[in-house]
PDB file of C-alpha atoms in Angstrom:
ATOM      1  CA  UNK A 236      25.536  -8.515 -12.535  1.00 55.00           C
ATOM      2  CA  UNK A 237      28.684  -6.209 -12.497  1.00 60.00           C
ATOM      3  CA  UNK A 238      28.891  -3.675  -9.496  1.00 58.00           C
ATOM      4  CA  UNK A 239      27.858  -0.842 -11.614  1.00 57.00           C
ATOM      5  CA  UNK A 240      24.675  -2.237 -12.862  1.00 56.00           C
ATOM      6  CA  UNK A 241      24.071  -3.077  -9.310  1.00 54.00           C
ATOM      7  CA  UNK A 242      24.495   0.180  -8.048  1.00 51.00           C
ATOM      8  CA  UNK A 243      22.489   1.616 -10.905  1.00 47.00           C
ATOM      9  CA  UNK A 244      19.495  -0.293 -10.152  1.00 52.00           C
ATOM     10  CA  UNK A 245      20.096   0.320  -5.978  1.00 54.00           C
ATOM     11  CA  UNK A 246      19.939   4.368  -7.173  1.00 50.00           C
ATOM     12  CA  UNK A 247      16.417   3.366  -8.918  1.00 50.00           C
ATOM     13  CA  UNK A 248      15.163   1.397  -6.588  1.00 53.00           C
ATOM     14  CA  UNK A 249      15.513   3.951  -3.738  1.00 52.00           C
ATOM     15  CA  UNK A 250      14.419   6.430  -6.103  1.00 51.00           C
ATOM     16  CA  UNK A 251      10.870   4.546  -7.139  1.00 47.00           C
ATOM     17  CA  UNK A 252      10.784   4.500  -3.493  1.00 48.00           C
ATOM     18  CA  UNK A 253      11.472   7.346  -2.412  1.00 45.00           C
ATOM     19  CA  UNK A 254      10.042   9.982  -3.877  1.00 44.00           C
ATOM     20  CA  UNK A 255      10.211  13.641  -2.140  1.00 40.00           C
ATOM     21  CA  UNK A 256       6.933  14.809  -0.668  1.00 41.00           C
ATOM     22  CA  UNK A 257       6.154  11.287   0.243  1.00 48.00           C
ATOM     23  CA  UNK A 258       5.177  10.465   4.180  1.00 53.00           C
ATOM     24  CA  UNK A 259       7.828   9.862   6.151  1.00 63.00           C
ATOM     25  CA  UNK A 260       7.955   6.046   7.211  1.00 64.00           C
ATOM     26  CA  UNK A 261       9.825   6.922  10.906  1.00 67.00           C
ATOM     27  CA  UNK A 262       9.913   9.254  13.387  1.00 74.00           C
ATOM     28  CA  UNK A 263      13.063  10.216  14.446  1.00 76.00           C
ATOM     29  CA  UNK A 264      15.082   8.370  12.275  1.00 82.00           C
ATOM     30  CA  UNK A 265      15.785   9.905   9.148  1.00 83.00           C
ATOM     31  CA  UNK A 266      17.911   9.066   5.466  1.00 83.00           C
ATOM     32  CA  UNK A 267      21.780   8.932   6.641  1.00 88.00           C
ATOM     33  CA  UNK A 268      21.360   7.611  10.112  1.00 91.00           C
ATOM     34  CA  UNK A 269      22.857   4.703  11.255  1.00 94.00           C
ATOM     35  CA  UNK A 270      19.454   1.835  11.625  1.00 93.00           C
ATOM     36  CA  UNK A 271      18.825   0.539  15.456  1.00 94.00           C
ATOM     37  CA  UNK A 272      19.800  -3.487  15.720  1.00 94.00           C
ATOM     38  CA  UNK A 273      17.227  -5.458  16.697  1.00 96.00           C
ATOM     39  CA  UNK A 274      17.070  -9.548  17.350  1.00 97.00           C
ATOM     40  CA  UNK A 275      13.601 -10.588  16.822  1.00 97.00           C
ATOM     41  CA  UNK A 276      11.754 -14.972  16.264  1.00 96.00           C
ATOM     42  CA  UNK A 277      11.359 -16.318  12.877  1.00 96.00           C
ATOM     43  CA  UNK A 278       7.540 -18.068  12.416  1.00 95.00           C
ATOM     44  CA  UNK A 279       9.919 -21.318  13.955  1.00 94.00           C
ATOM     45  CA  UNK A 280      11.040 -19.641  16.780  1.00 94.00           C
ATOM     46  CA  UNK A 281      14.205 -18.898  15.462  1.00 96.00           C
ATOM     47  CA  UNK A 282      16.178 -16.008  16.121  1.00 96.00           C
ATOM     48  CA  UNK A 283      17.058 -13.389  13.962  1.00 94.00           C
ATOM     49  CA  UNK A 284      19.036 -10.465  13.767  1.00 94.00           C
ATOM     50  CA  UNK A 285      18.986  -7.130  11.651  1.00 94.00           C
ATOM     51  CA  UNK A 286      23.458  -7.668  11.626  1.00 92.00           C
ATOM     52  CA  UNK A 287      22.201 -11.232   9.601  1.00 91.00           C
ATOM     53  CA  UNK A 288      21.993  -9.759   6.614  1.00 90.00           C
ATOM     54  CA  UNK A 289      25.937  -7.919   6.796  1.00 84.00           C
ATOM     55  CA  UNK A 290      26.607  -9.307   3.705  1.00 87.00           C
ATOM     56  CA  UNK A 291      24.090  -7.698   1.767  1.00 88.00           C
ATOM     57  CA  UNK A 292      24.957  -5.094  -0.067  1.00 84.00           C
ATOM     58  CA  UNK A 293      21.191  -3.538   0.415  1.00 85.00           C
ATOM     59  CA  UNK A 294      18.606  -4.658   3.008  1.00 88.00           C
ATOM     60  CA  UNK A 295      14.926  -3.905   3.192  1.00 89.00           C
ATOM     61  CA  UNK A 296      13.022  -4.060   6.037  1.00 93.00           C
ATOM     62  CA  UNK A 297       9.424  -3.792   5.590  1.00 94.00           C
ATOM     63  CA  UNK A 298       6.634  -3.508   8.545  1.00 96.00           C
ATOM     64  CA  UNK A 299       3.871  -5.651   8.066  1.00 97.00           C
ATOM     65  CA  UNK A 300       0.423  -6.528   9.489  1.00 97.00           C
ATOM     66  CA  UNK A 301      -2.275  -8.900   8.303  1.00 96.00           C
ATOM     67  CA  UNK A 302      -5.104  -5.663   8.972  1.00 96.00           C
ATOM     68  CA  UNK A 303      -3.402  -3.472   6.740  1.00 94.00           C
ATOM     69  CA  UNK A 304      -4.571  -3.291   3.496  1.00 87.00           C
ATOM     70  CA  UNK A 305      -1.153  -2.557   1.596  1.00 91.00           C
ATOM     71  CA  UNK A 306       0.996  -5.351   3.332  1.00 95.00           C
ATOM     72  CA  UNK A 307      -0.025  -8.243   1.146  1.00 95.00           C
ATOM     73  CA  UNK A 308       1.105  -5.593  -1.960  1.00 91.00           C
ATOM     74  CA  UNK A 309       4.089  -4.745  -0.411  1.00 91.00           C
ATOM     75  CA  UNK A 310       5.478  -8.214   0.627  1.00 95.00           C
ATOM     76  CA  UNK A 311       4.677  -9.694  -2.395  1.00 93.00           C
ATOM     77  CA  UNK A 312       6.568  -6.850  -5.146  1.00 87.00           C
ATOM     78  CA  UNK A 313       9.592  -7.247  -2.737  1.00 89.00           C
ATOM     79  CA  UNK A 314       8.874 -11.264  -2.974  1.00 94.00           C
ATOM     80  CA  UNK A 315       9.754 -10.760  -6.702  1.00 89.00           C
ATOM     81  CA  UNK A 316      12.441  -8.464  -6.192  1.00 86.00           C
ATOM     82  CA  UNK A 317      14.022 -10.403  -3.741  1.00 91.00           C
ATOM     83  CA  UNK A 318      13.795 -13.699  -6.022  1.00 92.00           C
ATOM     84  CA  UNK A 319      15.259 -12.010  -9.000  1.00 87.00           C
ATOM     85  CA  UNK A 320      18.369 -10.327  -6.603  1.00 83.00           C
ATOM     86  CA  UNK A 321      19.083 -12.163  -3.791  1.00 85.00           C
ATOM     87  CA  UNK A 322      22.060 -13.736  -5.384  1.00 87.00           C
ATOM     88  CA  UNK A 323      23.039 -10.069  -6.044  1.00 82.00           C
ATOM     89  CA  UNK A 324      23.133  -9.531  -2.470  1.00 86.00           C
ATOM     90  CA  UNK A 325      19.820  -7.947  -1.603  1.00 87.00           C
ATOM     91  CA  UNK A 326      18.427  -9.168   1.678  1.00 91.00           C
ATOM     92  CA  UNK A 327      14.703  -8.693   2.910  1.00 93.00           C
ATOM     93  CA  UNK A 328      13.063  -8.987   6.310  1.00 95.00           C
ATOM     94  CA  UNK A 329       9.703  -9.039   6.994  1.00 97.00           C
ATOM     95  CA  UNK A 330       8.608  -7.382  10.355  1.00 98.00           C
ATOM     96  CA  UNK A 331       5.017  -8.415  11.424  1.00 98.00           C
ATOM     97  CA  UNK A 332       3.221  -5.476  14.186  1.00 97.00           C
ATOM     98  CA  UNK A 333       0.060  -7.451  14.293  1.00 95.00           C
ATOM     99  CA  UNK A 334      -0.806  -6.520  17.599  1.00 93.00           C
ATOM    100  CA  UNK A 335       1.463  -6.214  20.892  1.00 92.00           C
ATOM    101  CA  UNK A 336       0.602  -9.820  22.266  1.00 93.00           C
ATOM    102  CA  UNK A 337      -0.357 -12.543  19.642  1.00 93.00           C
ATOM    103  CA  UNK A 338      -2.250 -15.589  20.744  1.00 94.00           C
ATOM    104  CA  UNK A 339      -1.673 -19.273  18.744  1.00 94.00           C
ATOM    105  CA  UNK A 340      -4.481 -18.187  16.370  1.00 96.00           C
ATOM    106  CA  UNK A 341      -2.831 -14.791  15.210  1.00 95.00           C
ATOM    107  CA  UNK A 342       0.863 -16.862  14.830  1.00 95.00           C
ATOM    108  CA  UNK A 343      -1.490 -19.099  12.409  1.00 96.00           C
ATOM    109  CA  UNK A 344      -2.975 -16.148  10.605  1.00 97.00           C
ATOM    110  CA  UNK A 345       0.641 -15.059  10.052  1.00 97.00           C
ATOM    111  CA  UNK A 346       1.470 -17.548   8.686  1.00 97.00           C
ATOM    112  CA  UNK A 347      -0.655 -18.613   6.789  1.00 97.00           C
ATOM    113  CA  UNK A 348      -0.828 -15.471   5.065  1.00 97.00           C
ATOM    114  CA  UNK A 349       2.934 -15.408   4.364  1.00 97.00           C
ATOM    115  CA  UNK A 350       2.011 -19.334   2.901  1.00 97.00           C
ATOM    116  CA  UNK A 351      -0.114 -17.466   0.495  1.00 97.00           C
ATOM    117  CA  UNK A 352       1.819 -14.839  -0.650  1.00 96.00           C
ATOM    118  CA  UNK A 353       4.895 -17.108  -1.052  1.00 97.00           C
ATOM    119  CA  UNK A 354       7.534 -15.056   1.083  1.00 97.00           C
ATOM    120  CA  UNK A 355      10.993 -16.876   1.034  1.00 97.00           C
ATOM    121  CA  UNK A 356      12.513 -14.262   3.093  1.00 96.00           C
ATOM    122  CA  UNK A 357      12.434 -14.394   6.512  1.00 96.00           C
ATOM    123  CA  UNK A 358       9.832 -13.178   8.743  1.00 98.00           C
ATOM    124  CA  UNK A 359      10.040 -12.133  12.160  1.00 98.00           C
ATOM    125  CA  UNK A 360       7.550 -11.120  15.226  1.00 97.00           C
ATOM    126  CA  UNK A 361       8.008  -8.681  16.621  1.00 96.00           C
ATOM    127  CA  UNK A 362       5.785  -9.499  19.894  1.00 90.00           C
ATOM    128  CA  UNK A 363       5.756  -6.405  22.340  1.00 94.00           C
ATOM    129  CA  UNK A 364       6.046  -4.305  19.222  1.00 96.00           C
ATOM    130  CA  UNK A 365       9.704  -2.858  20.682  1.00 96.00           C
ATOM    131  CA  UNK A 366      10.837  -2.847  17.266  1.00 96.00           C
ATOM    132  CA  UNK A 367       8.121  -1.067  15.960  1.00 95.00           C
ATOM    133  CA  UNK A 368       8.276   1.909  18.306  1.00 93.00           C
ATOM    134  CA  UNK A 369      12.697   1.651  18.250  1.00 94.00           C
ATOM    135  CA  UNK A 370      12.033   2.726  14.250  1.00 92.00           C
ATOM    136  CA  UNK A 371       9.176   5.273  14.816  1.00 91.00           C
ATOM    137  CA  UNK A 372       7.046   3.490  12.526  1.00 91.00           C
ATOM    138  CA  UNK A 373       4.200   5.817  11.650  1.00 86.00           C
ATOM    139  CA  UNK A 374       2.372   3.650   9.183  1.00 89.00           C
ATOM    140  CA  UNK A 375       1.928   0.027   8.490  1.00 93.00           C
ATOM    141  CA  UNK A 376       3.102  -0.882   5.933  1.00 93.00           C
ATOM    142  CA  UNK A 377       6.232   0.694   5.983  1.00 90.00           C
ATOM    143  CA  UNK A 378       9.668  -0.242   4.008  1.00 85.00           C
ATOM    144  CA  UNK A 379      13.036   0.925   4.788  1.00 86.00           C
ATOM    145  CA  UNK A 380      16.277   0.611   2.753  1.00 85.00           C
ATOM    146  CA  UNK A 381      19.505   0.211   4.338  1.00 88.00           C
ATOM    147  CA  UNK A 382      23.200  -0.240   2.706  1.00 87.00           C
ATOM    148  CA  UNK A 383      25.783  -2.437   3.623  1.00 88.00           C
ATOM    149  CA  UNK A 384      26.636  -0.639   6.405  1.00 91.00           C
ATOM    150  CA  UNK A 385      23.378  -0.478   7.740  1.00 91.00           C
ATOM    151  CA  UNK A 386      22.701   3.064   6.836  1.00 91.00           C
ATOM    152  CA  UNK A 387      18.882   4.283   5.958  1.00 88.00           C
ATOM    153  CA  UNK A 388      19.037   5.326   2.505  1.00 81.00           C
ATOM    154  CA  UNK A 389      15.432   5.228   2.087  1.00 79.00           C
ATOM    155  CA  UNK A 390      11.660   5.278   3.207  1.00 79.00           C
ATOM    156  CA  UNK A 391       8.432   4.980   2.336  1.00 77.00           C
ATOM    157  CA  UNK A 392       5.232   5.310   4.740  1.00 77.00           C
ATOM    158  CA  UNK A 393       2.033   3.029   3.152  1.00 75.00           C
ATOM    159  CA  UNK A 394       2.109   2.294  -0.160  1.00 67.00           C
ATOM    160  CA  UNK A 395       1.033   5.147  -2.400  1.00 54.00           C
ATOM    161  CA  UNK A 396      -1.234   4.323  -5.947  1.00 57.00           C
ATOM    162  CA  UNK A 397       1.843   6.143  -7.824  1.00 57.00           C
ATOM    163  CA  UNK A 398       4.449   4.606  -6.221  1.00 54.00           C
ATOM    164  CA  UNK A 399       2.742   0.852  -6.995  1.00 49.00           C
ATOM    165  CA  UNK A 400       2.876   1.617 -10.434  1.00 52.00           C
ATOM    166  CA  UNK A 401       6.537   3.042 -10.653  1.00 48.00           C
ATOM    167  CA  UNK A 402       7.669  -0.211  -8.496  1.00 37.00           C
ATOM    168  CA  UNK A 403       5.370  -2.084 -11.571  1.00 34.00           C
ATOM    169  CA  UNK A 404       7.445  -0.533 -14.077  1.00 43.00           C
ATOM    170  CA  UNK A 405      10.897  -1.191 -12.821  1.00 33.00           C
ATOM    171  CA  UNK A 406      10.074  -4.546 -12.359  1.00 29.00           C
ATOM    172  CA  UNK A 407       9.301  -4.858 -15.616  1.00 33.00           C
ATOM    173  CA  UNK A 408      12.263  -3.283 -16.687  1.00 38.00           C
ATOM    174  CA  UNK A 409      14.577  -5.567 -14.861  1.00 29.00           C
TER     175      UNK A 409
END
C-alpha cells in the first residue's frame, strides 16, 4: 500500500472514530499531546512497552475488561483491522483494567477470553491499574490512536451504536 493510501485510510480511520460530540476517552489528556510511556506483562509474563511499537506508523491502544459489555466488540473489529494492516505498520495493544489485583482465576478468564476472540496482538495487565489512571480513562472500553511519534490523534470513550456501524462500513470498504 503506497504512503498516500495509507495516510488516506489513517484520516478515515480516526475520523470513524472520532467523531465530534463523542465522550471523551481521557481526562487530561487530550488530541495533540504527547501519550505517557508505560511498560506493562504480556498474558506470559513478558514485558512490554508502549515505545515497542516505534515503528508503527499508527498505534492503538484500547482499554479492555472482561465486565464490560463493548470490549469483546471492540477487540475483535481492531482484531480484523489489525490482520488486514499490520504489515502496513499499524500496531495494537490491548490493555486489560479488570480489577486492581487479579487472582490466578481472573489471569485465566483473560485469557481465555482473548483465546476466544482470537487477538494476535499483544495483551498486557495492567495490575494496580497505574496505567489506567496515567491516561484518565473514563470509560472501559476505551481506544486511543497515536502516530508514529506517539502523539494522540484520536479517542473514543465506549463504543457508541453509530460508531459500530461506521467502523462496519469501512471495513467493508477496505
Amino acid at each position: 500500500m503506497s504512503a498516500k493510501k495509507w495516510a488516506l485510510l489513517c484520516a478515515i480511520l480516526v475520523g470513524v472514530f472520532f467523531r465530534a460530540g463523542t465522550l471523551d476517552a481521557l481526562e487530561g489528556l487530550q488530541v495533540g499531546m504527547k501519550a505517557p510511556i508505560f511498560k506493562l506483562k504480556d498474558l506470559s509474563g513478558k514485558e512490554f512497552a508502549l515505545a515497542d511499537l516505534r515503528d508503527s506508523q499508527t498505534a492503538v491502544v484500547i482499554f479492555w475488561a472482561n465486565w464490560s459489555d463493548h470490549s469483546a466488540a471492540v477487540l475483535e473489529r481492531v482484531e480484523r483491522l489489525y490482520r488486514k494492516y499490520k504489515k502496513e505498520k499499524l500496531g495494537v495493544l490491548a490493555v486489560n483494567v479488570e480489577k486492581q489485583q487479579l487472582t490466578p482465576e481472573d489471569l485465566s478468564e483473560i485469557k481465555k477470553s482473548v483465546a476466544r476472540l482470537g487477538v494476535t496482538f499483544p495483551v498486557l495487565i495492567d495490575e494496580g491499574l497505574r496505567v489506567f489512571r496515567e491516561y484518565g480513562v473514563v470509560a472501559v472500553p476505551s481506544t486511543v490512536v497515536l502516530d508514529k511519534e506517539g502523539v494522540i490523534r484520536g479517542e473514543m470513550a465506549a463504543f457508541p451504536l453509530a460508531l459500530r456501524e461506521d467502523l462496519f462500513d469501512l471495513m467493508e470498504a477496505l
